Coordinates of C-alpha atoms and ligand atoms in Angstrom, one line a residue:
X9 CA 3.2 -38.7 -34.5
X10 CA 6.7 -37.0 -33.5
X11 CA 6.1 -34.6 -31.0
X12 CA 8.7 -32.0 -30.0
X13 CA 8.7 -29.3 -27.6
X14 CA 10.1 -26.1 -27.9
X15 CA 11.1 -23.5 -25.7
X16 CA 9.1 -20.5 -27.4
X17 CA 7.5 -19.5 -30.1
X18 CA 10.9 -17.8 -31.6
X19 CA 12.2 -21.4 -31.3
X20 CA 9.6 -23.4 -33.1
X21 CA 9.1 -21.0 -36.1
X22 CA 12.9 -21.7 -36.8
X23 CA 12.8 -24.9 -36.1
X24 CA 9.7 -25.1 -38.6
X25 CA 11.6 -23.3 -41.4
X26 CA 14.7 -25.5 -40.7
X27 CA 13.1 -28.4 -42.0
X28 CA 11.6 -26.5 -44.8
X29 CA 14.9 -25.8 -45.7
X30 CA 16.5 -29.4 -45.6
X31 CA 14.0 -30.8 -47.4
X32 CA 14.7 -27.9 -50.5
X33 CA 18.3 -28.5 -50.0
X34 CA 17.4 -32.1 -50.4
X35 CA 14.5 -31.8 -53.0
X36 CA 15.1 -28.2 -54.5
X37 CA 11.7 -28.4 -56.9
X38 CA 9.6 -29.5 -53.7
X39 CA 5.9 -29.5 -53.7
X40 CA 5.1 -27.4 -50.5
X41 CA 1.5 -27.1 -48.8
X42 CA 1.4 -23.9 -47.1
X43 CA -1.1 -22.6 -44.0
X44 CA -2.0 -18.8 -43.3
X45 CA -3.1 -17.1 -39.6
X46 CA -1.2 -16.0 -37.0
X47 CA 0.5 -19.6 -36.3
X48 CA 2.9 -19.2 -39.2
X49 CA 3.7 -15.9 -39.5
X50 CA 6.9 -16.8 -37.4
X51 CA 8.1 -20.0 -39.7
X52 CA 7.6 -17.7 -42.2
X53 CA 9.9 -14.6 -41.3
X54 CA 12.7 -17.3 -40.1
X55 CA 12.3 -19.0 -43.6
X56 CA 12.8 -15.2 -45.4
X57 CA 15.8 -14.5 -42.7
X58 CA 17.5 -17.7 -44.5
X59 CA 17.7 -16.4 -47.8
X60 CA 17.8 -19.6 -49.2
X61 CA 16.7 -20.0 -53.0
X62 CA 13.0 -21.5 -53.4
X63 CA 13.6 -20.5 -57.5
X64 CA 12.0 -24.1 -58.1
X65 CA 9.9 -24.7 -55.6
X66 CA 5.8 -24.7 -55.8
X67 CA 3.6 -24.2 -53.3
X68 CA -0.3 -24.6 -52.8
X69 CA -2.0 -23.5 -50.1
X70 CA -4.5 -24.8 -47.8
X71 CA -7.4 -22.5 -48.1
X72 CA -9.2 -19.2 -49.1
X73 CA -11.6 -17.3 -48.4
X74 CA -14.9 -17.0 -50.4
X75 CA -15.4 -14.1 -52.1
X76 CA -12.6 -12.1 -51.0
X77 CA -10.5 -10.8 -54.5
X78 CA -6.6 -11.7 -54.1
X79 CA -6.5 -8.0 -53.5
X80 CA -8.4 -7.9 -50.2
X81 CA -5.9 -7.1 -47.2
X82 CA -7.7 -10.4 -45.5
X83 CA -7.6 -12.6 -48.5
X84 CA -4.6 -15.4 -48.0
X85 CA -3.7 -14.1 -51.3
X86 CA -2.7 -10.7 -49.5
X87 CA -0.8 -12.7 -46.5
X88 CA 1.1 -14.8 -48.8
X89 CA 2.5 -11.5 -50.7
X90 CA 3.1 -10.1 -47.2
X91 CA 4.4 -12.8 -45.2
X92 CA 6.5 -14.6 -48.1
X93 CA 5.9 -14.1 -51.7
X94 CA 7.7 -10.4 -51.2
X95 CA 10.9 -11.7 -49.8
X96 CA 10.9 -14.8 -51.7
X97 CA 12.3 -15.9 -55.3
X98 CA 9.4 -18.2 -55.7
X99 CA 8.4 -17.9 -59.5
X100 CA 4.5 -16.6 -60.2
X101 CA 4.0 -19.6 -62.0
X102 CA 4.4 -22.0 -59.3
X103 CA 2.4 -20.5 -56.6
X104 CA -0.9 -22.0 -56.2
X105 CA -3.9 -20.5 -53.9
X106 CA -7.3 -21.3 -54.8
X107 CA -9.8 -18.5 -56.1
X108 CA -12.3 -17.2 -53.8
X109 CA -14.1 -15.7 -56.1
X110 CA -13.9 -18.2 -59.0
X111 CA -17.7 -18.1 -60.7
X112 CA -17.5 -21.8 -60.6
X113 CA -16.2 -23.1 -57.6
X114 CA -16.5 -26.8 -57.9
X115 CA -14.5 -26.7 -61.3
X116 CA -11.8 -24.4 -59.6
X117 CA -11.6 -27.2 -56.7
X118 CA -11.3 -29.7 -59.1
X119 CA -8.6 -27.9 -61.0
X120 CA -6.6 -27.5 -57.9
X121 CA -6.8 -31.1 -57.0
X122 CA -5.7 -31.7 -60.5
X123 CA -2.6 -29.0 -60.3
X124 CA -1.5 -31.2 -57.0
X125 CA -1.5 -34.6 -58.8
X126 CA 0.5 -33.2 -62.1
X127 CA 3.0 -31.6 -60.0
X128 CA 3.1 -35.2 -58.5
X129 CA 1.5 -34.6 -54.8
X130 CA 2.5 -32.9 -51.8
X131 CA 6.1 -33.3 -50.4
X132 CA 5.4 -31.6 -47.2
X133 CA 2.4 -29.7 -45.7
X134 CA 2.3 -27.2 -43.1
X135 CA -0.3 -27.0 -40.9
X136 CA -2.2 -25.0 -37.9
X137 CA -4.8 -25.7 -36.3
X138 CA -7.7 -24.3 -34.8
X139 CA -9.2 -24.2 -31.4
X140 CA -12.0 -27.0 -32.3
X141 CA -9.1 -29.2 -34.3
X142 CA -9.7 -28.0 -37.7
X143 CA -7.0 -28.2 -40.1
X144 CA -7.1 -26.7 -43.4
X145 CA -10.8 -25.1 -42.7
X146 CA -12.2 -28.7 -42.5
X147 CA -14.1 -28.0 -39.2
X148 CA -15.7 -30.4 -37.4
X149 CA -17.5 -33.5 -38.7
X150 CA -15.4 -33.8 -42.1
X151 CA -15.2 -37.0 -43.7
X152 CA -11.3 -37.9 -43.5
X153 CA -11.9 -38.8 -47.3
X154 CA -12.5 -35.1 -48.1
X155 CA -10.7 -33.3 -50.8
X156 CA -11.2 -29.8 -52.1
X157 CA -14.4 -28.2 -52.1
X158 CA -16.4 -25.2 -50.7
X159 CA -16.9 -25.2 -46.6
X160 CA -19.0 -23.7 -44.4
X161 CA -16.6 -21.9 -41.5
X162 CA -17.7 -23.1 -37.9
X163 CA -19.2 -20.4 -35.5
X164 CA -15.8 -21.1 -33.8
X165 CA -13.6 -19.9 -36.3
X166 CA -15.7 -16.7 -37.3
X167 CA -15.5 -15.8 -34.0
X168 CA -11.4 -16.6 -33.8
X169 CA -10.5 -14.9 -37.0
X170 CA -13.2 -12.2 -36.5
X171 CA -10.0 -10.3 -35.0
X172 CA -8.5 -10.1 -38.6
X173 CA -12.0 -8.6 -39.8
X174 CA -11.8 -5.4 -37.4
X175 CA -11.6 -2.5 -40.1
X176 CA -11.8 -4.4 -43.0
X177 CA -15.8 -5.2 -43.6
X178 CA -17.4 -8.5 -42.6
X179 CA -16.0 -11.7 -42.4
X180 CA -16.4 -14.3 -44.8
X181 CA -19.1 -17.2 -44.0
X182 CA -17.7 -20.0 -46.6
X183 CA -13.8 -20.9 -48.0
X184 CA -12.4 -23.7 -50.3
X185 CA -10.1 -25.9 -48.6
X186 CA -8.0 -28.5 -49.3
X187 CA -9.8 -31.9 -47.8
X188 CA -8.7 -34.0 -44.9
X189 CA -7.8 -36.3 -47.7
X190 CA -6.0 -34.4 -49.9
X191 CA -3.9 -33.3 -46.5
X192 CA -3.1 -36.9 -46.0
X193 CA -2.0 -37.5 -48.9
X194 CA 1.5 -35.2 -48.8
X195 CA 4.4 -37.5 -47.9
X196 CA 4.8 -35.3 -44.6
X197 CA 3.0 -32.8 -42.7
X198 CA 4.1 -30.3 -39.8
X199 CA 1.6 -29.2 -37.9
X200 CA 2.9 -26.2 -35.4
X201 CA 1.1 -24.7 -32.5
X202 CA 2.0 -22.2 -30.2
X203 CA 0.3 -20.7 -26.8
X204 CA -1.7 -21.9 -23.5
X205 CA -5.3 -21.1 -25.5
X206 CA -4.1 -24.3 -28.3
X207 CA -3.1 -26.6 -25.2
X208 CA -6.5 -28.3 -25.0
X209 CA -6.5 -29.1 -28.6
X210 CA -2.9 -30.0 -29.0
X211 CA -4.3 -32.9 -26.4
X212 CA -6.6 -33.9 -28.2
X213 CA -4.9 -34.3 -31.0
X214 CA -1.9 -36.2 -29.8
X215 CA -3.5 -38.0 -27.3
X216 CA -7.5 -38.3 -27.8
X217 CA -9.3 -40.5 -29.6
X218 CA -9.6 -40.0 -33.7
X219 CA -12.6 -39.4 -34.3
X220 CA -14.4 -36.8 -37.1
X221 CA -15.3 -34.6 -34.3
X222 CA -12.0 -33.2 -33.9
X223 CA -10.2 -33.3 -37.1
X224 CA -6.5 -32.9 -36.3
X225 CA -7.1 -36.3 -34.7
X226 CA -7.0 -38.1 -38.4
X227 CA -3.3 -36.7 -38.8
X228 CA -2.3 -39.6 -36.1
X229 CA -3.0 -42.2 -38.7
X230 CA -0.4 -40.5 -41.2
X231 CA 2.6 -42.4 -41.0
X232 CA 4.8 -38.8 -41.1
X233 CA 3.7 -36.0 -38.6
X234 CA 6.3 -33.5 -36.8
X235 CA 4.0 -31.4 -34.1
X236 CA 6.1 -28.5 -33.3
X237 CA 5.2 -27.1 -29.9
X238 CA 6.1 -24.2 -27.8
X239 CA 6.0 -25.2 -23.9
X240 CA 2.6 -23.4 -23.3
X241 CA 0.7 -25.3 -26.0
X242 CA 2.4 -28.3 -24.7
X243 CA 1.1 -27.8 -21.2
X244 CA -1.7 -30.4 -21.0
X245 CA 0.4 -33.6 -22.8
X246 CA 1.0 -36.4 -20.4
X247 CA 4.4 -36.8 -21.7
Ligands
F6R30 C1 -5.0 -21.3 -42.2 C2 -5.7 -22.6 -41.8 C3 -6.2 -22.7 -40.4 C4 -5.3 -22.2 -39.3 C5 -6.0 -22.3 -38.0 C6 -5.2 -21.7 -36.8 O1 -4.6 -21.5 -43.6 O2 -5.8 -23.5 -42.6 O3 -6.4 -24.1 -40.2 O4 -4.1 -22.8 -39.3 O5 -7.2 -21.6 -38.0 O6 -5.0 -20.3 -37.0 P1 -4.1 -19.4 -36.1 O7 -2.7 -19.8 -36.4 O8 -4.4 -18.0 -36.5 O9 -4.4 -19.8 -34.7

């Protein structure tokens, strides 16, 4: 794992989007594996602020939640129109989020695993992650083999992304996540974390043990991980 510290959050997000942008300079039909909540919103507005083309790039990302129709202010569909699809010349065609509220979930899992392989796997990955080390919404106790399926969200992370929830009805219990496994299969992953309340996690992740418990841990055994920190997450590192 390369770990790198960054003064704020205003520095990480650009430093975040600066890769993203030297791997489409270098790879301009990159496969890109994108993350929602409040951890990206940064990368995302210093990506939009480059103006760089992404004409041929196609994206998939992480997670959505169930039953909640792209048109739902909370569903990741409605971030990723907000936060990049807007400002962006990414083509319909090649923007991937799974369907909430497919009728058959385990074929529209399958299908999206399937959409990653023919597009010929993840280039790069971006990642958050959540207080108890979930990445993706793989909480707790996922099998690193995991790949894209239906979850059951941790009491944790209802009561973390409750805050999203306030006027918009009640949250979601379940999503459909890409697996641990699917994760480490993209050729790179960036995992970014900002603020004192992701310090004990950040930890844990670069420094504990792996085990299933905390999930983040199976990212040390990727041979390709940037951790972009701001100095408050990265208050509890040893060095
Ligand atoms: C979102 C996702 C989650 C978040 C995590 C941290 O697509 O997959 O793993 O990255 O819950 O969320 P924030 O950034 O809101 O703290």
């Amino acid at each position: 794992m390369h770990v790198e510290r960054h003064a704020d959050y205003a520095a990480l997000s650009h430093r975040a989007a600066e890769i993203v942008a030297e791997l489409v300079r270098q790879k301009p039909d990159a496969i890109l594996g994108l993350p929602t909540g409040s951890t990206p919103e940064g990368f995302y507005a210093a990506l939009v602020a480059m103006q760089i083309s992404l004409a041929s790039v196609r994206t998939f990302n992480l997670d959505e939640y169930v039953g909640l129709p792209p048109e739902h202010p909370q569903s990741y569909h409605a971030y990723m129109q907000k936060h990049l699809y807007q400002h962006v010349d990414v083509r319909p065609k090649n923007r991937h989020i799974l369907n909430g509220t497919a009728p058959d979930v385990e074929a529209e899992c399958l299908r999206y695993e399937e959409a990653i392989a023919a597009a010929g796997g993840l280039d790069l990955v971006i990642l958050g992650v959540g207080h108890n080390g979930h990445i993706g919404f793989n909480e707790p106790g996922t099998p690193w083999s995991a790949r894209t399926r239906k979850v059951a969200l941790a009491e944790r992370t209802l009561q973390a992304n409750a805050r999203f929830f306030g006027g918009t009805g009640p949250m979601p219990t379940h999503a459909l996540t890409m697996g641990i496994g699917t994760i480490l299969g993209a050729k790179q992953i960036l995992l970014l974390a900002s603020g004192e309340g992701k310090a004990e996690i950040v930890r844990e992740m670069v420094e504990g043990k792996p085990r299933v418990e905390v999930p983040a841990t199976a990212l040390q055994a990727h041979p390709r991980v940037t951790v972009l920190l701001d100095k408050s997450a990265a208050t509890l590192l040893s060095r």
